[in-house]
PDB file of C-alpha atoms in Angstrom:
ATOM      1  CA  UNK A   1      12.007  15.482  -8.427  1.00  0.00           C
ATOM      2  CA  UNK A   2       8.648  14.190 -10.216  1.00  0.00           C
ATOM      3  CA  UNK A   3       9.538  11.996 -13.348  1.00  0.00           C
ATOM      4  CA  UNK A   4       8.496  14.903 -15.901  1.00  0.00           C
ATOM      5  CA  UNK A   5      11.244  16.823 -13.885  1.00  0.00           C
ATOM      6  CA  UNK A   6      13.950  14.006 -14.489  1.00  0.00           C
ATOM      7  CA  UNK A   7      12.888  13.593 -17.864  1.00  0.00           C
ATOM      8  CA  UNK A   8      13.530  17.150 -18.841  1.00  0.00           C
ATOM      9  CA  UNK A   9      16.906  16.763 -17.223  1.00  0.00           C
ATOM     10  CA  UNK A  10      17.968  13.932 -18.674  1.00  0.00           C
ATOM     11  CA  UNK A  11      16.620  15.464 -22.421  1.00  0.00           C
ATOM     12  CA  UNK A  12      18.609  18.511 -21.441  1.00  0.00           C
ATOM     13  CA  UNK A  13      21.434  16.362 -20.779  1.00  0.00           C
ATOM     14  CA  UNK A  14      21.412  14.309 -24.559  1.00  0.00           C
ATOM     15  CA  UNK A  15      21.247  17.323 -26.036  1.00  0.00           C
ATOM     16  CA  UNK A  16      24.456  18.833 -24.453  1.00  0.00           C
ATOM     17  CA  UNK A  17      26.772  15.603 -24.542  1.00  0.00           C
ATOM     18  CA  UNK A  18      25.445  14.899 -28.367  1.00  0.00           C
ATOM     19  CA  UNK A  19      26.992  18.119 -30.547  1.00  0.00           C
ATOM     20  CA  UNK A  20      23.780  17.906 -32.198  1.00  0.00           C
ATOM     21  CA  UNK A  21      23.660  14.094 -33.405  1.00  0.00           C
ATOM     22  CA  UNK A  22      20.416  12.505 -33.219  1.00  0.00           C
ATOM     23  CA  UNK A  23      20.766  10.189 -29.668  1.00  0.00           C
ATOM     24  CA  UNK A  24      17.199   8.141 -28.576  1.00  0.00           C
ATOM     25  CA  UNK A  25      15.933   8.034 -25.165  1.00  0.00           C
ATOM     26  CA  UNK A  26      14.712   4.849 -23.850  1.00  0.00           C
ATOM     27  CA  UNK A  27      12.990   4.642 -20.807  1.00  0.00           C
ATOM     28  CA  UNK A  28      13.781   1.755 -19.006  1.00  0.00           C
ATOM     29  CA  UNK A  29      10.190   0.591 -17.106  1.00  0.00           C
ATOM     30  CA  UNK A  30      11.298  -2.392 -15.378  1.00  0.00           C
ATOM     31  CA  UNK A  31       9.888  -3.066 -12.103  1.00  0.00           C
ATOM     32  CA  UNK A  32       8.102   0.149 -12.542  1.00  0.00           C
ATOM     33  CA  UNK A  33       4.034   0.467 -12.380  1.00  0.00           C
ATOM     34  CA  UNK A  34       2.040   1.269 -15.238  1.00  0.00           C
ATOM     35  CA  UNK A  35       1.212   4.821 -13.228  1.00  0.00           C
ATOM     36  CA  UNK A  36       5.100   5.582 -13.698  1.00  0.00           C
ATOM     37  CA  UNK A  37       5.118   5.121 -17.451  1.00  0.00           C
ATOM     38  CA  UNK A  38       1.747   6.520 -18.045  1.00  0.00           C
ATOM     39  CA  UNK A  39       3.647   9.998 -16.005  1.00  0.00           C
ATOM     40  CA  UNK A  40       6.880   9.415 -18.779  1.00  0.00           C
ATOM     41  CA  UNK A  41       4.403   9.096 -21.540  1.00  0.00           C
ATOM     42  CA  UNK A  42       2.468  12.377 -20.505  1.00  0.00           C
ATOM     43  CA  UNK A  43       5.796  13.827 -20.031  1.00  0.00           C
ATOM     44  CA  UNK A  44       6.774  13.443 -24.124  1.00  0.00           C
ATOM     45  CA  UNK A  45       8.100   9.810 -23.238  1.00  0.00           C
ATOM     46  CA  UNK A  46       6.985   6.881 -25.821  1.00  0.00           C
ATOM     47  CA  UNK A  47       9.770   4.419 -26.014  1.00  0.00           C
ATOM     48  CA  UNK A  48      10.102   2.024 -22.984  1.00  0.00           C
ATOM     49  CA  UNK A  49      12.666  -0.806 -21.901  1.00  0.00           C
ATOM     50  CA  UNK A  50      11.294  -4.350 -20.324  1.00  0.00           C
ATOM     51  CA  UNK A  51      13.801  -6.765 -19.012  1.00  0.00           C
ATOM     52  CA  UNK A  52      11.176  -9.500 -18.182  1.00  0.00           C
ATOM     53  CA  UNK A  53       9.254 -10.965 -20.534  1.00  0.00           C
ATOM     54  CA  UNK A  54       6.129 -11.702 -18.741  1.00  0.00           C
ATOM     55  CA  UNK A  55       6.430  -8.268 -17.141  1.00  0.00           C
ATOM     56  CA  UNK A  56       6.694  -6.446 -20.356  1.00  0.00           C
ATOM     57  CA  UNK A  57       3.607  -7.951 -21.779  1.00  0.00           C
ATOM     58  CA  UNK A  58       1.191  -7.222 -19.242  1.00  0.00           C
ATOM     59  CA  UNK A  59       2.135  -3.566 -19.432  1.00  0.00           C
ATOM     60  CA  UNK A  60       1.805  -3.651 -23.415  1.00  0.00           C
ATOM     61  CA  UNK A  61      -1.456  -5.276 -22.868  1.00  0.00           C
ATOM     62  CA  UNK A  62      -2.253  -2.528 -20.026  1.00  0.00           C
ATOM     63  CA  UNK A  63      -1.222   0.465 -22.719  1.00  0.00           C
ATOM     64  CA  UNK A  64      -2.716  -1.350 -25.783  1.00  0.00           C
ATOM     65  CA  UNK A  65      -6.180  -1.837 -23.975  1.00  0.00           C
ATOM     66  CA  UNK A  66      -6.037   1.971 -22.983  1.00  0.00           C
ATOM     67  CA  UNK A  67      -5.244   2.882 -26.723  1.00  0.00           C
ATOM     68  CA  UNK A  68      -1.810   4.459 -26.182  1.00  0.00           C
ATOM     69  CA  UNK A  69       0.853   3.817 -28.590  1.00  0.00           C
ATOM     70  CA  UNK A  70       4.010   2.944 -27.260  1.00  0.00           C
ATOM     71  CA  UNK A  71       7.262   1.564 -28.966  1.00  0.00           C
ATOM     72  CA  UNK A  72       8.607  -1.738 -26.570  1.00  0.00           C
ATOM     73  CA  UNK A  73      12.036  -2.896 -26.273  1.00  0.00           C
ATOM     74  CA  UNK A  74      12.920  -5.873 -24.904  1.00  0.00           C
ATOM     75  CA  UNK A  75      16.187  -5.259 -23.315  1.00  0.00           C
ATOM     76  CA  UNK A  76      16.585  -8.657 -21.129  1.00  0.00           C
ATOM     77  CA  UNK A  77      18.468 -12.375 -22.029  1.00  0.00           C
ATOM     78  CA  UNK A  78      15.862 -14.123 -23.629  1.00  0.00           C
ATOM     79  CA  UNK A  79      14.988 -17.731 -23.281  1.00  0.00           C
ATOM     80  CA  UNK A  80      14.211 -19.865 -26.362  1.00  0.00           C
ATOM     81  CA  UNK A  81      10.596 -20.658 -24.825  1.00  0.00           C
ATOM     82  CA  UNK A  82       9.244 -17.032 -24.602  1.00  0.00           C
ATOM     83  CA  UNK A  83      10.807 -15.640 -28.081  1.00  0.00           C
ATOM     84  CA  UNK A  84       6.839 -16.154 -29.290  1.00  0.00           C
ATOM     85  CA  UNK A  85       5.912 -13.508 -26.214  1.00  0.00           C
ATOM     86  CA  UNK A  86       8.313 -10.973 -27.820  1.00  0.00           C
ATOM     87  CA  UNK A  87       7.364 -11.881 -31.377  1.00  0.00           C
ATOM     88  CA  UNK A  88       4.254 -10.811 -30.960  1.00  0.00           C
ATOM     89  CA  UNK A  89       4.339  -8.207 -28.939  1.00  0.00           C
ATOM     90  CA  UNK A  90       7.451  -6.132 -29.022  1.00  0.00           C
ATOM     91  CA  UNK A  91       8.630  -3.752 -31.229  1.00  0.00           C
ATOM     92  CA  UNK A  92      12.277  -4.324 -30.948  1.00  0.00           C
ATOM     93  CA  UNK A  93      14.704  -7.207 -29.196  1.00  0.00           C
ATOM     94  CA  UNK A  94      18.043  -5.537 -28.490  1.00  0.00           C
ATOM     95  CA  UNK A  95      19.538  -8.953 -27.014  1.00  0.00           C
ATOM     96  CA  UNK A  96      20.247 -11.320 -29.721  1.00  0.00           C
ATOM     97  CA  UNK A  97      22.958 -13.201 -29.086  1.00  0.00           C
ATOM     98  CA  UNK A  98      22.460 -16.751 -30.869  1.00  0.00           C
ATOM     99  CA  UNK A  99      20.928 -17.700 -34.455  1.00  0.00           C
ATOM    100  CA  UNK A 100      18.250 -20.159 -32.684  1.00  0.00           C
ATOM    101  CA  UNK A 101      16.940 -16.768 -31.016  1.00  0.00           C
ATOM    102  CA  UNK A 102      17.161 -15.384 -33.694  1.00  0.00           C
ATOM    103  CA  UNK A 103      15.256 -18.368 -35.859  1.00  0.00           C
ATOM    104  CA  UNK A 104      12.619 -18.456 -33.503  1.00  0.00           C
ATOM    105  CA  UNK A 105      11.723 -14.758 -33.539  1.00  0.00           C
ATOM    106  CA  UNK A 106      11.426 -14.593 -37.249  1.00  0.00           C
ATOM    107  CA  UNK A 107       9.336 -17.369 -37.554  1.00  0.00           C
ATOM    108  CA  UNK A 108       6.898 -16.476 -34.991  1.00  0.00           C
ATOM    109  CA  UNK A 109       6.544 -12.633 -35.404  1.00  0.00           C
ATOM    110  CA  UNK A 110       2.822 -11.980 -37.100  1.00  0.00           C
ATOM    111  CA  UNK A 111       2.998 -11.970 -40.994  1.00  0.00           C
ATOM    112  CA  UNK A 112       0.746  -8.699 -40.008  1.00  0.00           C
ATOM    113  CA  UNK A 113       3.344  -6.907 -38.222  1.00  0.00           C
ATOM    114  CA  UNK A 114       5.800  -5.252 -39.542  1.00  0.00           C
ATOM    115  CA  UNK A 115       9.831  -7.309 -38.870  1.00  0.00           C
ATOM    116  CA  UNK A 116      11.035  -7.082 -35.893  1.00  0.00           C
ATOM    117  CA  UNK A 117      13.846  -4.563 -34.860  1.00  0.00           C
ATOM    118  CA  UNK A 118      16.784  -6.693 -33.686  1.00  0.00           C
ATOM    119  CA  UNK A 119      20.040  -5.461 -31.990  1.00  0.00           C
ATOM    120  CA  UNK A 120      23.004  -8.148 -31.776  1.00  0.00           C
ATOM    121  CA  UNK A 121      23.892  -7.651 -28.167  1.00  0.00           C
ATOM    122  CA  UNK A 122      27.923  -7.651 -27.604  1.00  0.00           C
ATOM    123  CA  UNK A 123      29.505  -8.910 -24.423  1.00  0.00           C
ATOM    124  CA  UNK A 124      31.812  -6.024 -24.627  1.00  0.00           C
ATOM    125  CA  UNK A 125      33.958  -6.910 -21.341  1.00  0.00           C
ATOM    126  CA  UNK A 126      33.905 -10.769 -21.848  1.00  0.00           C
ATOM    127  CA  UNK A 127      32.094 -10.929 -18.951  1.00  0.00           C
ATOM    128  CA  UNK A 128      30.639 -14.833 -18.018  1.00  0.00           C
ATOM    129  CA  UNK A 129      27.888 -13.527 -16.449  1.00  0.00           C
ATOM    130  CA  UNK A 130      26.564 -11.386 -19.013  1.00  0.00           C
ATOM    131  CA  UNK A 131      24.648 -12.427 -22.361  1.00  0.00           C
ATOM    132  CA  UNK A 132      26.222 -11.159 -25.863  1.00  0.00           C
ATOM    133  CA  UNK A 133      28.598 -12.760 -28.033  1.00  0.00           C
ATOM    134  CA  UNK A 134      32.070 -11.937 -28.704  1.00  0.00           C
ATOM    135  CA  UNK A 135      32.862  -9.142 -30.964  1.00  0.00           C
ATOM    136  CA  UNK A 136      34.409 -11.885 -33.263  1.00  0.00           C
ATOM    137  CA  UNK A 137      31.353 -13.441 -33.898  1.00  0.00           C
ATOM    138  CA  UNK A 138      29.747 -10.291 -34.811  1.00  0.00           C
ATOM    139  CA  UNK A 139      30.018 -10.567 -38.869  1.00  0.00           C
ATOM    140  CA  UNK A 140      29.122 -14.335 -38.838  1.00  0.00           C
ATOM    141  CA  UNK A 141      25.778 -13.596 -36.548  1.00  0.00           C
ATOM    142  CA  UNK A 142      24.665 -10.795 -38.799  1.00  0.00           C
ATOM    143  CA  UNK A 143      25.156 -12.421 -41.908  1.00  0.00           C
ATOM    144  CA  UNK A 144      22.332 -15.045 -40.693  1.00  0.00           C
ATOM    145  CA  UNK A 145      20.052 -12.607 -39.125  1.00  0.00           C
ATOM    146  CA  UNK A 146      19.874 -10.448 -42.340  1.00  0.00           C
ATOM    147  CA  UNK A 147      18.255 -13.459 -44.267  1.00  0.00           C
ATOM    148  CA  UNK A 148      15.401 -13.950 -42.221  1.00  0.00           C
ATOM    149  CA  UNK A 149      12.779 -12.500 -43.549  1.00  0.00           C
ATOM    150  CA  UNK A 150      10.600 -11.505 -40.513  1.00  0.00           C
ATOM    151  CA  UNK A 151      13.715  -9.694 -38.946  1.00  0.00           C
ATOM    152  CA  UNK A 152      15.206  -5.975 -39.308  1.00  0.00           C
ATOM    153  CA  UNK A 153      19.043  -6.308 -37.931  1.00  0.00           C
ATOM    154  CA  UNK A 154      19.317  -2.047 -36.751  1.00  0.00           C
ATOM    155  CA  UNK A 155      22.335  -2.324 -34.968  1.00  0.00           C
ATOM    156  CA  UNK A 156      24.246  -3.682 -31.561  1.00  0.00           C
ATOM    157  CA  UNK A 157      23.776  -3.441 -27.934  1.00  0.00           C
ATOM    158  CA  UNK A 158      26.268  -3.876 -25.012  1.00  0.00           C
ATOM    159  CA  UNK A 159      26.280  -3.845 -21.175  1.00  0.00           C
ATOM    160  CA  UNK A 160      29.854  -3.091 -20.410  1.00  0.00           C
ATOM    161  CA  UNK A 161      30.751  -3.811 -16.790  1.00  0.00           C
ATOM    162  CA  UNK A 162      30.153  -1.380 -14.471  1.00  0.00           C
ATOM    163  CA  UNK A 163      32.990   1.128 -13.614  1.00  0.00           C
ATOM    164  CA  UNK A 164      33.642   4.561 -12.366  1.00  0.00           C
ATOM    165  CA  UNK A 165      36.472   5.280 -14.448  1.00  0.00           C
ATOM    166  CA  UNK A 166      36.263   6.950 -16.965  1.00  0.00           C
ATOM    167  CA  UNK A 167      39.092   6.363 -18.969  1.00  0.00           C
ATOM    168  CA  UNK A 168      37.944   2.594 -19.146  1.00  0.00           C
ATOM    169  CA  UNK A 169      34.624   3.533 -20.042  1.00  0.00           C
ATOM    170  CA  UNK A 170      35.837   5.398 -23.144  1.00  0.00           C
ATOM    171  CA  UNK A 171      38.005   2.527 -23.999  1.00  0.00           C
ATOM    172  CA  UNK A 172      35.106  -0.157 -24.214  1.00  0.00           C
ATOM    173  CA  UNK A 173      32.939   2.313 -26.059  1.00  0.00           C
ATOM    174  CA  UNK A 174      35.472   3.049 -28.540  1.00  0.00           C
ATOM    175  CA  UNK A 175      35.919  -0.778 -28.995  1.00  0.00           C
ATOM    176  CA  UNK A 176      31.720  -0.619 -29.660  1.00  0.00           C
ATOM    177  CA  UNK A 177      31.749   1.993 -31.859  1.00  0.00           C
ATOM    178  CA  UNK A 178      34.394   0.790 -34.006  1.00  0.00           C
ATOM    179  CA  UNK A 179      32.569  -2.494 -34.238  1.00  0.00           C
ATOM    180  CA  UNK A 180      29.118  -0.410 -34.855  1.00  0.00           C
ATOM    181  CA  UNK A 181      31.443   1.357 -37.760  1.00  0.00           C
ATOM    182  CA  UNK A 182      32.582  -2.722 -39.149  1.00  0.00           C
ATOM    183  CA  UNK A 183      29.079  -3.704 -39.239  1.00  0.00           C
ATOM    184  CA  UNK A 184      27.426  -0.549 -41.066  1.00  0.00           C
ATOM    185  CA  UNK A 185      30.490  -1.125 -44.086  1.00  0.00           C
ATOM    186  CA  UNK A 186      29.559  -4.889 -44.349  1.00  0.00           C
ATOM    187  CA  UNK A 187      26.008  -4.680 -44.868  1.00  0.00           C
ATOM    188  CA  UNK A 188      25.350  -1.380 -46.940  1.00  0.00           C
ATOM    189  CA  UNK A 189      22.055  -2.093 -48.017  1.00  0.00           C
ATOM    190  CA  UNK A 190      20.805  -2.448 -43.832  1.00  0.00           C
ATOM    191  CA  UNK A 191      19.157   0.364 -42.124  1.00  0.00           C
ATOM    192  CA  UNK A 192      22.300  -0.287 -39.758  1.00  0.00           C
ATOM    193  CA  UNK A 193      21.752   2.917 -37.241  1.00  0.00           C
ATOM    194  CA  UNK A 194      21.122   2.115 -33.528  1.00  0.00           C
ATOM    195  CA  UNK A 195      24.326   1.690 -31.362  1.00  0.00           C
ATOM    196  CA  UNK A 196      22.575   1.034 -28.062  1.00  0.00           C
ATOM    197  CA  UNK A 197      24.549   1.803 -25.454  1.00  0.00           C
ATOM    198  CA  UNK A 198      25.180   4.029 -21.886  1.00  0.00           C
ATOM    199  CA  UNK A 199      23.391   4.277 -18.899  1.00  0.00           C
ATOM    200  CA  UNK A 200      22.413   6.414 -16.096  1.00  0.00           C
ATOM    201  CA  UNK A 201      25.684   6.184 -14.513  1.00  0.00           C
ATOM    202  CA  UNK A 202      27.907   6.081 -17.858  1.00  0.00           C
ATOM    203  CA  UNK A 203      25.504   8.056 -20.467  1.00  0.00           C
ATOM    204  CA  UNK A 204      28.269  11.274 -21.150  1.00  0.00           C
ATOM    205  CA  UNK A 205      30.705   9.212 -22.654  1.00  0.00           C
ATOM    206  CA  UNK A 206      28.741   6.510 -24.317  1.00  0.00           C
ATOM    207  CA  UNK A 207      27.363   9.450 -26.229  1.00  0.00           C
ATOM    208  CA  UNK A 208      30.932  10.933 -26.775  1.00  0.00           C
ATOM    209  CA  UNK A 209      31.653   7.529 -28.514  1.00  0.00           C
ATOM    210  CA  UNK A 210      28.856   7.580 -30.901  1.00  0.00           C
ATOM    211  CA  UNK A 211      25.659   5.753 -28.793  1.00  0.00           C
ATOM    212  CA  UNK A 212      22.752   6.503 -30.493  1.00  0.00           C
ATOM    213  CA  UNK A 213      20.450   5.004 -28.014  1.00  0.00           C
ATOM    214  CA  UNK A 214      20.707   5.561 -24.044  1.00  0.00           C
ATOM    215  CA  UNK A 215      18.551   3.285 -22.028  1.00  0.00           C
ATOM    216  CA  UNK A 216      17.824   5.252 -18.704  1.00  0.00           C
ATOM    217  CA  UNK A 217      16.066   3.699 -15.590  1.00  0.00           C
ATOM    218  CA  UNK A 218      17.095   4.734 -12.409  1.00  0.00           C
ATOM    219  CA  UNK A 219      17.578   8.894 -13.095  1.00  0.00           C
ATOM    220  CA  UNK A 220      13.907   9.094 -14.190  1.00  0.00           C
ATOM    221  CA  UNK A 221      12.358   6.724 -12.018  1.00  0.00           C
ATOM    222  CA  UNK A 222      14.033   6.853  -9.340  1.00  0.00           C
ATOM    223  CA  UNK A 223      15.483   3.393  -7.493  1.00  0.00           C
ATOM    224  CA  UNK A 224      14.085   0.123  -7.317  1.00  0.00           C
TER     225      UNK A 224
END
């Protein structure tokens, strides 16, 4: 199937699992040539998902030169010494996981840009090889992020580990979604709305349990 093929699939797909409730695509483009996303983007396609920093910027760069508008996420851990690379050129940074990221970003996005859309990224199944804090420190994270002025906290983010059953799926994106539901009552005046969460292989119920955002790779582009 050609990627406008798996993007109508996938669209068809959102619509069915999401009762009518307003769920984003993101494309994730990582790895992926520019010729890929410049197929998505024909195809309707104008939010896209870098995991590398360096990566991600050369393909901004590549779409920015061309004069096509895209909205970037960065989706990958990032280090302290490239937060200026995603300062200035992303749109969003669902991974925050630590004030100093956070810090950094704020202070080195472009006074002539609007803030930055930040998710706080959860580590959702305590994992120690995944990024995120623990669901604990959610509150106390988001009550620093919300005073910098250069910032827009939208929401969370979570990898959950991957698993084929589905009961255990539900169960860690109830816990999310619950913890989505904390952090919208505790800061009122936030545009909290983005609950990013569900992939290819796990999109049906992280959609059932309130994901707003799906970040898809592999069933539109095929695998790495």
């Amino acid at each position: 199937m050609t990627i406008q093929q798996n993007l109508l699939k996938i669209r068809q797909e959102i619509k069915d699992y999401s009762s009518g409730k307003n769920v984003h695509l993101l494309a994730v483009s990582k790895f992926k040539p520019t010729s890929d996303i410049e197929a998505a983007y024909e195809a309707g396609q104008h939010a896209f998902g870098e995991n590398y920093v360096q990566e991600g910027v050369e393909k901004i760069q590549y779409f920015r030169d061309k004069g096509i508008q895209l909205e970037w996420h960065f989706i990958g851990p990032l280090q302290s010494n490239k937060t200026r690379l995603v300062a200035e050129n992303f749109d969003w940074c669902q991974t925050i996981d630590r004030l100093k990221i956070a810090q950094r970003l704020s202070e080195q996005r472009p006074m002539t840009q609007k803030p930055l859309n930040v998710l706080i990224q959860i580590n959702i199944s305590d994992e120690a090889s995944k990024s995120g804090i623990k669901p604990q420190e959610m509150l106390n994270l988001a009550q620093e992020i919300v005073q910098l002025p250069n910032l827009c906290l939208r929401g969370l983010m979570a990898i959950p580990a991957a698993t084929e059953d589905i009961d255990m799926q539900r169960t860690v994106f109830k816990k999310m979604e619950k913890l989505f539901a904390e952090l919208k009552n505790s800061f009122p005046q936030q545009n909290i709305d983005t609950l990013s969460m569900g992939m290819s292989g796990d999109m049906k119920i992280a959609i059932e349990c309130g994901s707003t955002m799906v970040r898809i790779g592999t069933a539109i582009f095929g695998a790495r």
